[in-house]
């Protein structure tokens, strides 16, 4: 909630509910001026390089804020903030698939590796954007289940495929055509990329969002025959991402509440962070609502 | 149904159910070779310049046919052909919005003028592709109702807006932001385009599909301030359009049956054509099913 | 020349030579945040709504400035500022053709109507971007000549075509194929657009930059058969436009000096403005160099 | 030269000079019908799976042929065929950079690894398409020299960089910004890709054309921070590639003759193939001209 608006602030006033981008782009470097705030040269990340949001009040520049007052049309007062907190991870998926990745036309097959907050965002966005089939993989049963609940047509625990590999599964479901878009949101590139390489459709794309500070052995020639692409992306700022997601939620077309699997009160914050590393949850929220 | 496959035919065999593109592109001219069959220099249109499909058997080249056997997974035997016949008009909308028009990102506002077969296709496709709001206009109450049934969030009879203009309606619903995509499928450009011009969002596009062999007065300067585009399109061939639509139907994600508002048996064909010019219906089918 | 840099300024220091965007975008509205500064909701135009540049010193925000120190590698000290002043009109052409218009592939045919500063920018940029043929039209002989000097393969005075229409000329030169890109930089839409409509290639685009506060009668059905587009654009900010042009000049690949046809000293500024309305010149500069 | 045209052939007649695509796409599979002949499912490659062109007469389908009669406007009779033979490798570069790779805007920095026929094609096309700087690398001095002759602004022998790595060279020349487009045409991915990874600009792309049937270790996280892409491509068919190149040559804007470094008569064909594996030449031609 906006508690106090600076005197130069034009768009917000006391009492406005807002969602805040956590990428604090400078607005002056060449990347920012070229429309790529997620590649800002002088970026500060809220909660990492800058002060974070696990605090009662935060002071943020107007240009990172988006009004979410309208969410109250579909959610209760307290749910508005919970949903608002999900815009950021869903925004990362939006940026990867639709902005940097160029999106897909209705009827495409989408495969998502990793059903954490960003992976779940990829699934739910692909569902509302007209994928004909969404196939999800994770290594934890709980997350496989959430993936299915939130919109995956097929969801598998990679470790329980009965000898079948993920790429075979994709080829089987697509009858040998392969996947049009594959999202790496598992942070396990050395394991997932080789599978993806072998299940790409013609003009297929791999959207690489995950983090794995290791080397991944690739057979690049597999990119050649299908005119395939690997596309890296990060961030959620710019490109109309936040307002698009807010509009979808307000219109009742994007239901993110299923992503929330645990809620912790403010005082149990360390416990929440611990739970987060177990990777069994969808999105864990720090919230006043229980 | 394929009754007999020529000896060179590779993909089809007797008994296959097929949907057939009605644009008979040559495959040899520069347009065809460049991947633009809808702009084929030597095109023949089935039912216009070539023999049509109101016949018991038609001979068509393999390259205009797409298998729809899979539709039997979601529809009864006889419904398969009814649905199959809808792929063509929906394909024209798909081509205009997603192929030539470049599509839209989830959350966009889509406006459709004209709720005939192509306009209804535009509405239903926009719905499954993640539009946050779809606004439809027509001049006939029956069609306004079908538009709403098939997925428009707002649908109005232009003649019953109580003094409000369509462009005002769009600006009101979008709170002054305007429409991201507007589809002219009414064939009434001199009336609809001036409305569209005044309700475009930044980077907004007008997809012009309609036919109106007259001159339309335009205020082109309205395109300049918003970096807006007017995009003409026709046809439904190429670009993976037919297989994408077939995949969506098979996956149970695209429900075209609501578009069919009348069915006529083969022997009452002239009656059907007469009904078509009353423009009260969605899609009128010539079918064995009653 | 930067005389004094504010204390928060990061990238510039006293003595830097700079070119300045004249579109003063706010950096906070939804357009700006989405990467579209030319569509800024709160824009101020230097010299129009804000104080202009016909002054000895101007105070501008760092974010509108680009260093042009490097131009001194190819030009003399005083020429650097003359060339620097040309970046803005050339930037408008760059924005229209390559950013909003999506550019063209090497080998395309480009037609430019109007050989003023922006039209000449369109010609010279198309030349270095690989157009196979550039055809220019104007109504004044002097400008036709400059168009040819700066890179047009064909340049005609519309009033001296010996009964031939511009569109016929284009169809003749392209052997009936038509133009891939046509730029309206003449501000004479009611006259030029009807010609353009009749000489478009398949997938052809009209880039509309000109200003003509009148109504233009269009035959929109001509857009349909060729899947053609009309694209409006304005501005020169964002999208890496300024740095791209500066890099091209510094690399010795873009020679804008031919665009300058008259120079007026600061004290004769009113005379220069008068000459500008005669529309015989390319770019008229207010400069210390004579 | 067309010796005899089949009775159904519409566009060609006896005596026409033609260039022939060597990718014999079927025109009926889903890839072909979607406008991607280079990904044809039933493709035959002339000279590999089908009979080749080292013969006095070849029978080819009309749809793989393009008229090059116009080249006689700028070249002598016999040169026309030599130049015609270069369209294919240049077409592969055109496809990789401009079609699959999406091209670049004027002012971009292009880096090319490998100065064989396709790499030289990439250099010469980038030059005419408005790159501000082209940097080429090879391991053989002769090829480095040809690269420079044909348009590279900088060309280096990787083995003679005096301890400097190629990626450092690129970063130095671009003052730390990196390359917008990098083309792998060396077939040495395990060596070149790690260099490319470390010298990418924001939104930079690697166009992967080379062949290296080995595994390449990649640090995919480097793609994430710059929103970078790796794009595979092959082939030269479709997308207007051949006619665009022919138009550029005819207009005198693309000079491919410098690519030819050796000529062998038809009877010494085995010698030519041997020379080709020494990798010292640009393009080796089998020709009647000496
Ligand atoms: Zn920045
Ligand atoms: Zn054709
Ligand atoms: Zn703004
Ligand atoms: Zn094929």
Short mmCIF file of C-alpha atoms in Angstrom, two decimals, chain C:
data_model
loop_
_atom_site.label_atom_id
_atom_site.label_comp_id
_atom_site.label_asym_id
_atom_site.label_seq_id
_atom_site.Cartn_x
_atom_site.Cartn_y
_atom_site.Cartn_z
CA UNK C 1 29.46 20.79 -26.13
CA UNK C 2 28.80 19.90 -22.53
CA UNK C 3 29.61 23.02 -20.51
CA UNK C 4 28.66 21.74 -17.10
CA UNK C 5 27.45 18.33 -15.99
CA UNK C 6 25.04 18.02 -13.07
CA UNK C 7 26.35 16.20 -10.02
CA UNK C 8 24.26 13.08 -10.68
CA UNK C 9 25.29 12.79 -14.30
CA UNK C 10 27.15 9.55 -14.80
CA UNK C 11 28.10 9.33 -18.43
CA UNK C 12 29.05 12.84 -19.51
CA UNK C 13 31.63 15.40 -18.50
CA UNK C 14 32.56 18.95 -19.43
CA UNK C 15 33.88 19.11 -22.95
CA UNK C 16 32.00 16.12 -24.34
CA UNK C 17 30.42 16.74 -27.68
CA UNK C 18 26.81 15.55 -27.70
CA UNK C 19 23.84 15.10 -29.97
CA UNK C 20 20.52 15.60 -28.24
CA UNK C 21 17.19 13.88 -28.89
CA UNK C 22 14.48 16.50 -29.24
CA UNK C 23 11.77 14.21 -27.89
CA UNK C 24 11.82 14.72 -24.13
CA UNK C 25 10.19 11.53 -22.90
CA UNK C 26 9.26 11.20 -19.24
CA UNK C 27 10.64 7.73 -18.48
CA UNK C 28 7.78 6.93 -16.14
CA UNK C 29 4.56 6.56 -18.13
CA UNK C 30 3.43 3.16 -19.40
CA UNK C 31 4.69 3.86 -22.94
CA UNK C 32 8.13 4.87 -21.74
CA UNK C 33 8.35 1.91 -19.39
CA UNK C 34 7.31 -0.41 -22.22
CA UNK C 35 10.19 0.82 -24.37
CA UNK C 36 8.26 3.29 -26.54
CA UNK C 37 9.60 6.74 -25.67
CA UNK C 38 8.34 8.17 -28.97
CA UNK C 39 4.84 7.50 -27.71
CA UNK C 40 5.44 9.03 -24.27
CA UNK C 41 2.21 10.25 -22.72
CA UNK C 42 3.85 13.26 -21.13
CA UNK C 43 6.26 14.10 -23.92
CA UNK C 44 7.69 17.59 -24.37
CA UNK C 45 9.14 18.55 -27.72
CA UNK C 46 12.23 20.70 -27.61
CA UNK C 47 11.56 23.85 -29.56
CA UNK C 48 7.82 23.31 -29.48
CA UNK C 49 6.35 22.67 -26.06
CA UNK C 50 9.69 23.11 -24.28
CA UNK C 51 12.41 25.69 -24.79
CA UNK C 52 14.25 25.10 -28.00
CA UNK C 53 17.73 24.69 -29.27
CA UNK C 54 18.12 27.97 -31.13
CA UNK C 55 20.00 29.28 -28.09
CA UNK C 56 23.54 29.51 -26.92
CA UNK C 57 23.10 27.10 -24.01
CA UNK C 58 20.40 24.54 -23.36
CA UNK C 59 19.87 22.50 -20.23
CA UNK C 60 18.92 18.94 -21.05
CA UNK C 61 18.58 15.77 -19.04
CA UNK C 62 21.42 13.29 -19.43
CA UNK C 63 19.05 10.70 -20.80
CA UNK C 64 18.45 12.60 -24.05
CA UNK C 65 22.16 13.00 -24.83
CA UNK C 66 24.53 10.86 -26.85
CA UNK C 67 28.26 11.38 -27.13
CA UNK C 68 29.55 12.23 -30.58
CA UNK C 69 33.19 12.77 -29.65
CA UNK C 70 34.10 9.91 -31.99
CA UNK C 71 32.85 11.77 -35.03
CA UNK C 72 36.05 13.77 -34.80
CA UNK C 73 37.79 10.68 -36.18
CA UNK C 74 36.20 11.31 -39.57
CA UNK C 75 35.21 14.98 -39.51
CA UNK C 76 36.79 18.27 -38.54
CA UNK C 77 35.90 19.85 -35.21
CA UNK C 78 33.29 22.17 -36.64
CA UNK C 79 31.82 19.61 -39.03
CA UNK C 80 31.15 17.32 -36.09
CA UNK C 81 28.32 19.58 -34.93
CA UNK C 82 26.87 19.97 -38.39
CA UNK C 83 26.79 16.22 -38.86
CA UNK C 84 25.52 15.79 -35.32
CA UNK C 85 22.51 17.94 -36.15
CA UNK C 86 21.57 15.56 -38.95
CA UNK C 87 21.22 12.56 -36.67
CA UNK C 88 17.76 13.65 -35.62
CA UNK C 89 16.02 13.68 -39.07
CA UNK C 90 17.93 10.57 -40.13
CA UNK C 91 16.83 9.00 -36.83
CA UNK C 92 13.18 9.61 -37.75
CA UNK C 93 13.71 7.70 -40.98
CA UNK C 94 15.57 4.94 -39.10
CA UNK C 95 12.73 4.63 -36.61
CA UNK C 96 10.09 4.47 -39.33
CA UNK C 97 11.80 1.97 -41.61
CA UNK C 98 13.80 -0.27 -39.26
CA UNK C 99 12.17 -0.04 -35.83
CA UNK C 100 8.45 0.43 -36.28
CA UNK C 101 8.44 -0.76 -39.89
CA UNK C 102 10.48 -3.88 -39.21
CA UNK C 103 13.10 -3.18 -41.87
CA UNK C 104 13.72 -5.16 -45.03
CA UNK C 105 16.01 -7.91 -46.20
CA UNK C 106 18.89 -7.21 -48.60
CA UNK C 107 17.66 -6.93 -52.17
CA UNK C 108 14.39 -5.13 -51.46
CA UNK C 109 13.07 -2.28 -53.58
CA UNK C 110 12.51 0.96 -51.67
CA UNK C 111 10.48 3.94 -52.89
CA UNK C 112 10.65 7.30 -51.14
CA UNK C 113 8.17 10.13 -51.71
CA UNK C 114 9.56 13.49 -50.59
CA UNK C 115 13.25 14.39 -50.54
CA UNK C 116 13.36 16.71 -47.52
CA UNK C 117 15.59 15.91 -44.54
CA UNK C 118 13.64 12.82 -43.46
CA UNK C 119 13.16 11.53 -47.00
CA UNK C 120 16.86 11.97 -47.72
CA UNK C 121 17.57 10.09 -44.49
CA UNK C 122 15.34 7.28 -45.74
CA UNK C 123 17.22 7.15 -49.04
CA UNK C 124 20.70 7.11 -47.55
CA UNK C 125 19.79 4.54 -44.88
CA UNK C 126 18.11 2.27 -47.43
CA UNK C 127 21.20 2.47 -49.56
CA UNK C 128 23.52 1.30 -46.81
CA UNK C 129 21.02 -1.33 -45.64
CA UNK C 130 21.10 -3.27 -48.89
CA UNK C 131 18.18 -2.11 -51.01
CA UNK C 132 18.70 -3.34 -54.55
CA UNK C 133 16.88 -0.33 -55.98
CA UNK C 134 15.88 3.00 -54.48
CA UNK C 135 13.36 5.13 -56.34
CA UNK C 136 12.73 8.70 -55.15
CA UNK C 137 10.04 11.22 -56.05
CA UNK C 138 9.75 14.94 -55.31
CA UNK C 139 8.19 17.96 -56.99
CA UNK C 140 11.25 20.23 -56.95
CA UNK C 141 14.19 19.68 -59.29
CA UNK C 142 16.82 20.66 -56.74
CA UNK C 143 15.63 18.01 -54.34
CA UNK C 144 15.41 15.37 -57.05
CA UNK C 145 19.05 16.05 -57.75
CA UNK C 146 20.06 15.78 -54.07
CA UNK C 147 18.14 12.51 -53.83
CA UNK C 148 20.20 11.13 -56.69
CA UNK C 149 23.44 12.44 -55.21
CA UNK C 150 22.79 10.84 -51.85
CA UNK C 151 22.02 7.40 -53.20
CA UNK C 152 18.73 7.03 -55.06
CA UNK C 153 19.14 4.78 -58.11
CA UNK C 154 16.23 6.56 -59.74
CA UNK C 155 14.89 10.01 -58.86
CA UNK C 156 12.05 11.78 -60.60
CA UNK C 157 10.21 15.06 -60.51
CA UNK C 158 6.60 13.87 -60.28
CA UNK C 159 5.49 16.82 -62.39
CA UNK C 160 7.82 15.87 -65.22
CA UNK C 161 7.01 12.24 -65.80
CA UNK C 162 5.63 12.81 -69.31
CA UNK C 163 2.19 11.48 -68.59
CA UNK C 164 3.47 8.51 -66.69
CA UNK C 165 2.24 8.18 -63.09
CA UNK C 166 4.64 7.47 -60.23
CA UNK C 167 3.02 4.08 -59.64
CA UNK C 168 3.52 3.16 -63.29
CA UNK C 169 7.14 4.18 -63.02
CA UNK C 170 7.61 1.92 -60.01
CA UNK C 171 5.88 -1.01 -61.71
CA UNK C 172 7.98 -0.50 -64.83
CA UNK C 173 11.29 -0.42 -62.94
CA UNK C 174 10.34 -3.46 -60.86
CA UNK C 175 8.96 -5.29 -63.92
CA UNK C 176 5.53 -5.59 -62.44
CA UNK C 177 6.58 -6.88 -59.04
CA UNK C 178 6.09 -3.61 -57.12
CA UNK C 179 7.88 -1.96 -54.20
CA UNK C 180 8.67 -3.79 -50.97
CA UNK C 181 8.86 -0.62 -48.89
CA UNK C 182 7.42 2.78 -49.70
CA UNK C 183 8.09 5.78 -47.50
CA UNK C 184 5.71 8.75 -47.37
CA UNK C 185 7.93 11.65 -46.30
CA UNK C 186 6.26 14.27 -48.47
CA UNK C 187 3.38 15.22 -46.22
CA UNK C 188 1.10 14.85 -49.22
CA UNK C 189 -0.81 11.69 -48.42
CA UNK C 190 -3.92 12.39 -50.52
CA UNK C 191 -1.68 12.49 -53.58
CA UNK C 192 1.00 9.94 -52.75
CA UNK C 193 -0.92 7.17 -51.00
CA UNK C 194 -3.14 6.37 -54.02
CA UNK C 195 0.05 5.94 -56.06
CA UNK C 196 1.61 3.71 -53.42
CA UNK C 197 -1.49 1.54 -53.17
CA UNK C 198 -1.12 0.66 -56.83
CA UNK C 199 2.55 -0.28 -56.75
CA UNK C 200 2.96 -2.56 -53.75
CA UNK C 201 4.79 -5.87 -53.88
CA UNK C 202 3.50 -8.89 -52.02
CA UNK C 203 4.07 -8.27 -48.30
CA UNK C 204 4.79 -4.69 -49.22
CA UNK C 205 4.71 -1.97 -46.59
CA UNK C 206 3.96 1.74 -46.64
CA UNK C 207 5.84 3.65 -43.96
CA UNK C 208 3.80 6.73 -43.23
CA UNK C 209 5.87 9.53 -41.70
CA UNK C 210 4.49 12.56 -43.44
CA UNK C 211 2.00 14.95 -41.99
CA UNK C 212 -1.13 15.88 -43.84
CA UNK C 213 -3.96 16.96 -41.61
CA UNK C 214 -6.52 15.95 -44.20
CA UNK C 215 -8.49 12.90 -45.12
CA UNK C 216 -6.98 10.42 -47.59
CA UNK C 217 -9.33 8.24 -49.62
CA UNK C 218 -8.01 4.67 -49.57
CA UNK C 219 -8.94 1.51 -51.41
CA UNK C 220 -8.23 -0.80 -48.51
CA UNK C 221 -9.01 -3.91 -50.55
CA UNK C 222 -5.68 -3.41 -52.30
CA UNK C 223 -4.06 -4.27 -48.96
CA UNK C 224 -5.84 -7.60 -48.81
CA UNK C 225 -4.57 -9.42 -51.87
CA UNK C 226 -0.90 -8.71 -51.21
CA UNK C 227 -1.02 -8.96 -47.39
CA UNK C 228 0.21 -5.37 -47.33
CA UNK C 229 0.61 -3.01 -44.42
CA UNK C 230 0.46 0.70 -43.71
CA UNK C 231 2.61 1.65 -40.77
CA UNK C 232 2.64 4.99 -39.00
CA UNK C 233 5.69 6.19 -37.11
CA UNK C 234 7.21 9.26 -35.53
CA UNK C 235 10.22 10.15 -33.44
CA UNK C 236 13.83 9.11 -33.16
CA UNK C 237 14.24 8.20 -29.48
CA UNK C 238 14.97 4.81 -27.99
CA UNK C 239 15.69 1.48 -29.73
CA UNK C 240 19.39 2.23 -30.07
CA UNK C 241 18.69 4.61 -32.95
CA UNK C 242 21.08 7.44 -32.06
CA UNK C 243 24.03 5.18 -31.14
CA UNK C 244 23.53 3.09 -34.28
CA UNK C 245 23.66 6.14 -36.51
CA UNK C 246 26.64 7.57 -34.63
CA UNK C 247 28.45 4.25 -35.04
CA UNK C 248 27.78 4.23 -38.77
CA UNK C 249 29.08 7.76 -39.20
CA UNK C 250 32.17 7.05 -37.11
CA UNK C 251 32.88 3.93 -39.14
CA UNK C 252 32.81 6.04 -42.26
CA UNK C 253 29.84 4.17 -43.69
CA UNK C 254 27.19 6.86 -43.50
CA UNK C 255 27.96 10.17 -45.18
CA UNK C 256 25.39 12.73 -44.22
CA UNK C 257 27.28 15.84 -45.33
CA UNK C 258 25.64 15.69 -48.75
CA UNK C 259 22.30 16.34 -47.10
CA UNK C 260 23.35 19.85 -46.08
CA UNK C 261 22.60 22.27 -48.85
CA UNK C 262 22.58 25.60 -47.04
CA UNK C 263 24.19 27.05 -43.97
CA UNK C 264 23.03 30.15 -42.12
CA UNK C 265 24.83 31.86 -39.25
CA UNK C 266 23.04 32.21 -35.95
CA UNK C 267 22.12 35.85 -36.57
CA UNK C 268 20.31 35.08 -39.85
CA UNK C 269 18.06 32.50 -38.30
CA UNK C 270 14.79 34.01 -39.56
CA UNK C 271 16.09 33.93 -43.09
CA UNK C 272 16.86 30.23 -42.70
CA UNK C 273 13.36 29.47 -41.50
CA UNK C 274 12.00 31.33 -44.52
CA UNK C 275 14.22 29.35 -46.89
CA UNK C 276 13.03 26.16 -45.27
CA UNK C 277 9.46 26.79 -46.41
CA UNK C 278 10.60 27.06 -50.02
CA UNK C 279 11.33 23.31 -49.81
CA UNK C 280 14.18 23.49 -52.29
CA UNK C 281 16.87 22.45 -49.86
CA UNK C 282 17.94 19.21 -48.30
CA UNK C 283 18.79 20.13 -44.75
CA UNK C 284 19.31 23.78 -43.82
CA UNK C 285 21.68 24.23 -40.92
CA UNK C 286 22.11 26.98 -38.39
CA UNK C 287 25.82 26.78 -37.80
CA UNK C 288 28.99 28.68 -37.11
CA UNK C 289 30.64 27.13 -40.11
CA UNK C 290 30.28 28.92 -43.44
#
